[in-house]
Amino acid sequence: MSKKLNFLESSFCKAFRPPQLNLRIIKPSSMAVFAFVLFALFIVFAGVIYDLIVEPPSIGVEYGFGNERPVTILKGRLNSQYIFEGIDGALFYLLGSIGLILIDQALTKERREKYGKIMFYTGVGLFACSFIIIIFFIKLKVPGYLKR
Amino acid sequence: MSWYPLGRVVGGTVFPGIMLTAGTLYFFLKKIVRITVHIKHVCVFMGPFFASNASLITYLFTKEVSKDYGAGLISAVMIAIVPGYISRSVAGSFDNECIAIFALILTYYLWLKAVNTGSMFYAASCALAYLYMVSSWGGYVFIMNLIPLHAFVLIIVGRYSKRLYVAYTTLYILGTLLSMQVPFVGFQAVQSSEHLAGMGIFGLIQLVAAVKYVHSILGEKYFKLFLKILGFIAVSILVLFVVIGFATGYIAPWTGRFLSLLDPTYAKKYIPIIASVSEHQPTAWSSYFFDLQSLVFLYPVGLYYCFKNPSDSKIFLILYAVTSTYFTGVMVRLMLVLAPICVILGSMALSNLFKLFAYKIREFDEENKNKKKSQNKNTKKQNKKKKKTEQNKIFNLGYISATLMIAVLTAMFISYIFHSIWVTSEAYSSPSIVLAAKGYDGNRIIFDDFREAYYWLRQNTAPDAKIMSWWDYGYQITAMANRTVLVDNNTWNNTHIGTVGKAMVKTENISAQVMEQHDVDYVLVLFGGLIGYSSDDINKYLWLVRIGGTVDPSIKEEDYLNSRKEFRVDSQGAPTFLNSMMYKLCFYRFWEVKTEGNKPSGYDRVRNTVMGNQNYELEAVEEAFTSEHWIVRIYKVLKKENRK
């Protein structure tokens, strides 16, 4: 029985000889994958697909009194953006989430007290400021936000 | 009759789920509970009814994944009012998506139950829920690709188990057989490329199970040989299958709508009809906040919790989140699919954050009780010793800070509620058939032109009259005016829509020929120049050009733009445009009307210019009806004389 199997093995190996590859299976840690997912989320939240299809200008222009002034946010319409404006908005979304993640990290892992304090207060500040800034942007975009 | 003169087999081209559900509810109320309701009321209130069912199912789903009652309750509250879902489930919105999202969450819940317990009962119930989903919405393809992807990722990551094998095999076989019972799907379930992933993973999981079984029997040495031979045979069979399948054409490649999800620029170049629907536009950053408010912040935090303590179900949540975010980026209407997963992850994050602070408060209370009991001197000495050595410890949040943080999170939750209520009342619950605007002194002016025009059609035209209009108004004309239309909202025969577009953008002679071929009696156009209604046919004109260009190559977009590449309605507009049928129909006799006090007559309030081509006569049609504010204009097609 084993002779037949040896014959099968040797004949198979002579007929089909795969190359000698020294492959290592890469196993990234879960936090590394999470960082990659966050980056992908940033790209999508920034409306990059909208930019690819509709091709808006990167910054708007406002004409007044003989000079041109740059305008970051496209006012009035909801589902349209300039390229830079999209990246701005996505940045603040991500900063708010990172603030909350910092709060969680500060309160669940054991580390030196100084670092715990810094992480916690930075997290709170990031989250609060991002939320307020995003609401401010939306008020610029949609006139009459939260008004009857 | 729809889609004159092609006709339409409604049974084989429509998803029957929502009609069957409405009929079942009506039958149940009328015969069993014996409450007299009109079928119209059942249809109107189906949206909210199934939204509340979805809320219940989301509670079960979140509890199943996170084992946390608090997260489940928060998710049930949030999905009840999340604007992304409410836009499709308000009362009066009788569309596929009302029941589809309920069926989606139900299918996923039963799938996760099946994977977690390995019971065939849950897998079979998941197949039944999948049948319900297939019969209700075209988005069932999302389920049929996400569940195989989940199984594949579990195998790769090393979480293969007998439970996964039982769950996936049962679901795939029963689910595919059941989905083929729906006439619209039929043999597509085994033929089209959109379903291939399920079949491929089915084969793969059988292979993995067989290999693990053989591994348990054979020794190490012979197992390696077995693996080599088996791998070779499996790969060759797969290649043969794929090559023969695609070469003979048995397996159809990815079709238009779903291909435009994978390659977003495909629709823009090749299929202008798909690109023209405003719901199919890609998403800008502000729509995310508008439809999901606080959830955009909590959603990555929920993902973080999933990555921190992974399990089979949490890996599923991660995959669902990533794929649905990408698809939402491509089409704004798919925000509907992103809303449930955002709610689930967001509620898990919010519940965990609340717990962190609540535990701090509870610890503080217990410390206080312990301090009163223990002796003071010993603790003071121990505290002094601890301060000198820097030990790693968890950051000790004070009582006031923890309470403040809970207040901040509650304030965010409350702002979510206010935002959702405002968005629903302002953006997602206005009827689109009766328009309203504020006058000079703040009072409301109602524009009821649509119903006025459709009722005129209903009462003043022959019962077998055929109406030609752009496809947006097809359903409204069929329902309210009760007349035959050429194209309506569900037409997927692009040539037919292209022919209608050609008839609108060519000159009057060619248009009259096309209309005579199709036996058209009346033409209906929308014109918003008198009141400033910006969704009229002139603003959609370039889409008509692009879609007509797919049928007739002589229609080119450059001809309809002037020398500076602008689309203008005044005297600087392109001559091809100013002589086209649609322009003549929309602006006929508009040169007699004074719209604003300080502007000349014929001033178009949408494009903000005076109309270009004035004082012309219409030869092939005559004006039949213009509504009060000139929004809807109907023209009767004149029959040719018998003798020249």
PDB file of N, CA, C and O in Angstrom, chain B residues 1-9 466 484-488 491-497 499-500 518:
ATOM      1  N   MET B   1     -53.291  50.030 -20.095  1.00  0.00           N
ATOM      2  CA  MET B   1     -52.144  49.328 -20.684  1.00  0.00           C
ATOM      3  C   MET B   1     -50.899  50.176 -20.542  1.00  0.00           C
ATOM      4  O   MET B   1     -50.945  51.377 -20.725  1.00  0.00           O
ATOM      5  N   SER B   2     -49.780  49.582 -20.210  1.00  0.00           N
ATOM      6  CA  SER B   2     -48.553  50.352 -20.053  1.00  0.00           C
ATOM      7  C   SER B   2     -47.640  50.125 -21.232  1.00  0.00           C
ATOM      8  O   SER B   2     -47.709  49.111 -21.905  1.00  0.00           O
ATOM      9  N   TRP B   3     -46.773  51.087 -21.440  1.00  0.00           N
ATOM     10  CA  TRP B   3     -45.679  50.960 -22.397  1.00  0.00           C
ATOM     11  C   TRP B   3     -46.220  50.678 -23.782  1.00  0.00           C
ATOM     12  O   TRP B   3     -45.809  49.740 -24.462  1.00  0.00           O
ATOM     13  N   TYR B   4     -47.213  51.511 -24.200  1.00  0.00           N
ATOM     14  CA  TYR B   4     -47.771  51.346 -25.527  1.00  0.00           C
ATOM     15  C   TYR B   4     -46.682  51.544 -26.556  1.00  0.00           C
ATOM     16  O   TYR B   4     -45.897  52.474 -26.445  1.00  0.00           O
ATOM     17  N   PRO B   5     -46.534  50.811 -27.592  1.00  0.00           N
ATOM     18  CA  PRO B   5     -47.329  49.642 -27.969  1.00  0.00           C
ATOM     19  C   PRO B   5     -46.724  48.305 -27.565  1.00  0.00           C
ATOM     20  O   PRO B   5     -47.148  47.273 -28.032  1.00  0.00           O
ATOM     21  N   LEU B   6     -45.735  48.317 -26.648  1.00  0.00           N
ATOM     22  CA  LEU B   6     -45.064  47.052 -26.374  1.00  0.00           C
ATOM     23  C   LEU B   6     -45.873  46.159 -25.454  1.00  0.00           C
ATOM     24  O   LEU B   6     -45.838  44.948 -25.564  1.00  0.00           O
ATOM     25  N   GLY B   7     -46.583  46.802 -24.504  1.00  0.00           N
ATOM     26  CA  GLY B   7     -47.275  45.984 -23.523  1.00  0.00           C
ATOM     27  C   GLY B   7     -46.305  45.469 -22.492  1.00  0.00           C
ATOM     28  O   GLY B   7     -45.097  45.625 -22.609  1.00  0.00           O
ATOM     29  N   ARG B   8     -46.826  44.844 -21.475  1.00  0.00           N
ATOM     30  CA  ARG B   8     -45.952  44.439 -20.382  1.00  0.00           C
ATOM     31  C   ARG B   8     -46.536  43.253 -19.656  1.00  0.00           C
ATOM     32  O   ARG B   8     -47.700  43.230 -19.311  1.00  0.00           O
ATOM     33  N   VAL B   9     -45.712  42.240 -19.407  1.00  0.00           N
ATOM     34  CA  VAL B   9     -46.140  41.072 -18.633  1.00  0.00           C
ATOM     35  C   VAL B   9     -45.861  41.403 -17.174  1.00  0.00           C
ATOM     36  O   VAL B   9     -44.737  41.258 -16.696  1.00  0.00           O
ATOM     37  N   LYS B 466     -53.613  57.848 -26.203  1.00  0.00           N
ATOM     38  CA  LYS B 466     -52.264  57.512 -25.774  1.00  0.00           C
ATOM     39  C   LYS B 466     -51.489  58.788 -25.523  1.00  0.00           C
ATOM     40  O   LYS B 466     -51.500  59.696 -26.341  1.00  0.00           O
ATOM     41  N   THR B 484     -53.458  55.417 -21.317  1.00  0.00           N
ATOM     42  CA  THR B 484     -52.285  54.637 -21.709  1.00  0.00           C
ATOM     43  C   THR B 484     -51.099  55.564 -21.897  1.00  0.00           C
ATOM     44  O   THR B 484     -51.234  56.631 -22.476  1.00  0.00           O
ATOM     45  N   VAL B 485     -49.918  55.120 -21.408  1.00  0.00           N
ATOM     46  CA  VAL B 485     -48.712  55.928 -21.617  1.00  0.00           C
ATOM     47  C   VAL B 485     -47.723  55.132 -22.450  1.00  0.00           C
ATOM     48  O   VAL B 485     -47.820  53.912 -22.556  1.00  0.00           O
ATOM     49  N   LEU B 486     -46.750  55.845 -23.002  1.00  0.00           N
ATOM     50  CA  LEU B 486     -45.717  55.177 -23.775  1.00  0.00           C
ATOM     51  C   LEU B 486     -44.623  54.620 -22.859  1.00  0.00           C
ATOM     52  O   LEU B 486     -44.180  53.493 -23.015  1.00  0.00           O
ATOM     53  N   VAL B 487     -44.146  55.437 -21.923  1.00  0.00           N
ATOM     54  CA  VAL B 487     -43.091  54.983 -21.007  1.00  0.00           C
ATOM     55  C   VAL B 487     -43.458  55.438 -19.598  1.00  0.00           C
ATOM     56  O   VAL B 487     -43.998  56.524 -19.422  1.00  0.00           O
ATOM     57  N   ASP B 488     -43.170  54.604 -18.606  1.00  0.00           N
ATOM     58  CA  ASP B 488     -43.383  55.016 -17.225  1.00  0.00           C
ATOM     59  C   ASP B 488     -42.158  54.679 -16.387  1.00  0.00           C
ATOM     60  O   ASP B 488     -41.140  54.245 -16.900  1.00  0.00           O
ATOM     61  N   THR B 491     -40.078  51.401 -16.816  1.00  0.00           N
ATOM     62  CA  THR B 491     -39.685  50.878 -18.122  1.00  0.00           C
ATOM     63  C   THR B 491     -38.206  50.592 -18.151  1.00  0.00           C
ATOM     64  O   THR B 491     -37.390  51.461 -17.864  1.00  0.00           O
ATOM     65  N   TRP B 492     -37.847  49.344 -18.486  1.00  0.00           N
ATOM     66  CA  TRP B 492     -36.433  49.063 -18.639  1.00  0.00           C
ATOM     67  C   TRP B 492     -36.055  48.789 -20.089  1.00  0.00           C
ATOM     68  O   TRP B 492     -34.970  48.319 -20.363  1.00  0.00           O
ATOM     69  N   ASN B 493     -36.946  49.108 -20.985  1.00  0.00           N
ATOM     70  CA  ASN B 493     -36.602  48.995 -22.389  1.00  0.00           C
ATOM     71  C   ASN B 493     -35.983  50.316 -22.820  1.00  0.00           C
ATOM     72  O   ASN B 493     -36.677  51.273 -23.146  1.00  0.00           O
ATOM     73  N   ASN B 494     -34.646  50.374 -22.805  1.00  0.00           N
ATOM     74  CA  ASN B 494     -33.976  51.646 -23.032  1.00  0.00           C
ATOM     75  C   ASN B 494     -34.231  52.192 -24.422  1.00  0.00           C
ATOM     76  O   ASN B 494     -34.233  53.400 -24.642  1.00  0.00           O
ATOM     77  N   THR B 495     -34.447  51.308 -25.406  1.00  0.00           N
ATOM     78  CA  THR B 495     -34.703  51.786 -26.762  1.00  0.00           C
ATOM     79  C   THR B 495     -35.999  52.571 -26.813  1.00  0.00           C
ATOM     80  O   THR B 495     -36.100  53.596 -27.492  1.00  0.00           O
ATOM     81  N   HIS B 496     -37.012  52.081 -26.078  1.00  0.00           N
ATOM     82  CA  HIS B 496     -38.301  52.757 -26.115  1.00  0.00           C
ATOM     83  C   HIS B 496     -38.192  54.146 -25.502  1.00  0.00           C
ATOM     84  O   HIS B 496     -38.707  55.121 -26.054  1.00  0.00           O
ATOM     85  N   ILE B 497     -37.500  54.225 -24.346  1.00  0.00           N
ATOM     86  CA  ILE B 497     -37.326  55.538 -23.722  1.00  0.00           C
ATOM     87  C   ILE B 497     -36.491  56.432 -24.631  1.00  0.00           C
ATOM     88  O   ILE B 497     -36.752  57.634 -24.772  1.00  0.00           O
ATOM     89  N   THR B 499     -36.454  56.385 -27.839  1.00  0.00           N
ATOM     90  CA  THR B 499     -37.287  56.876 -28.934  1.00  0.00           C
ATOM     91  C   THR B 499     -38.132  58.064 -28.492  1.00  0.00           C
ATOM     92  O   THR B 499     -38.301  59.032 -29.241  1.00  0.00           O
ATOM     93  N   VAL B 500     -38.662  57.980 -27.272  1.00  0.00           N
ATOM     94  CA  VAL B 500     -39.434  59.117 -26.751  1.00  0.00           C
ATOM     95  C   VAL B 500     -38.530  60.335 -26.606  1.00  0.00           C
ATOM     96  O   VAL B 500     -38.901  61.456 -26.977  1.00  0.00           O
ATOM     97  N   HIS B 518     -45.971  55.765 -33.428  1.00  0.00           N
ATOM     98  CA  HIS B 518     -46.389  55.192 -32.165  1.00  0.00           C
ATOM     99  C   HIS B 518     -47.817  55.522 -31.815  1.00  0.00           C
ATOM    100  O   HIS B 518     -48.253  55.250 -30.707  1.00  0.00           O
TER     101      HIS B 518
END
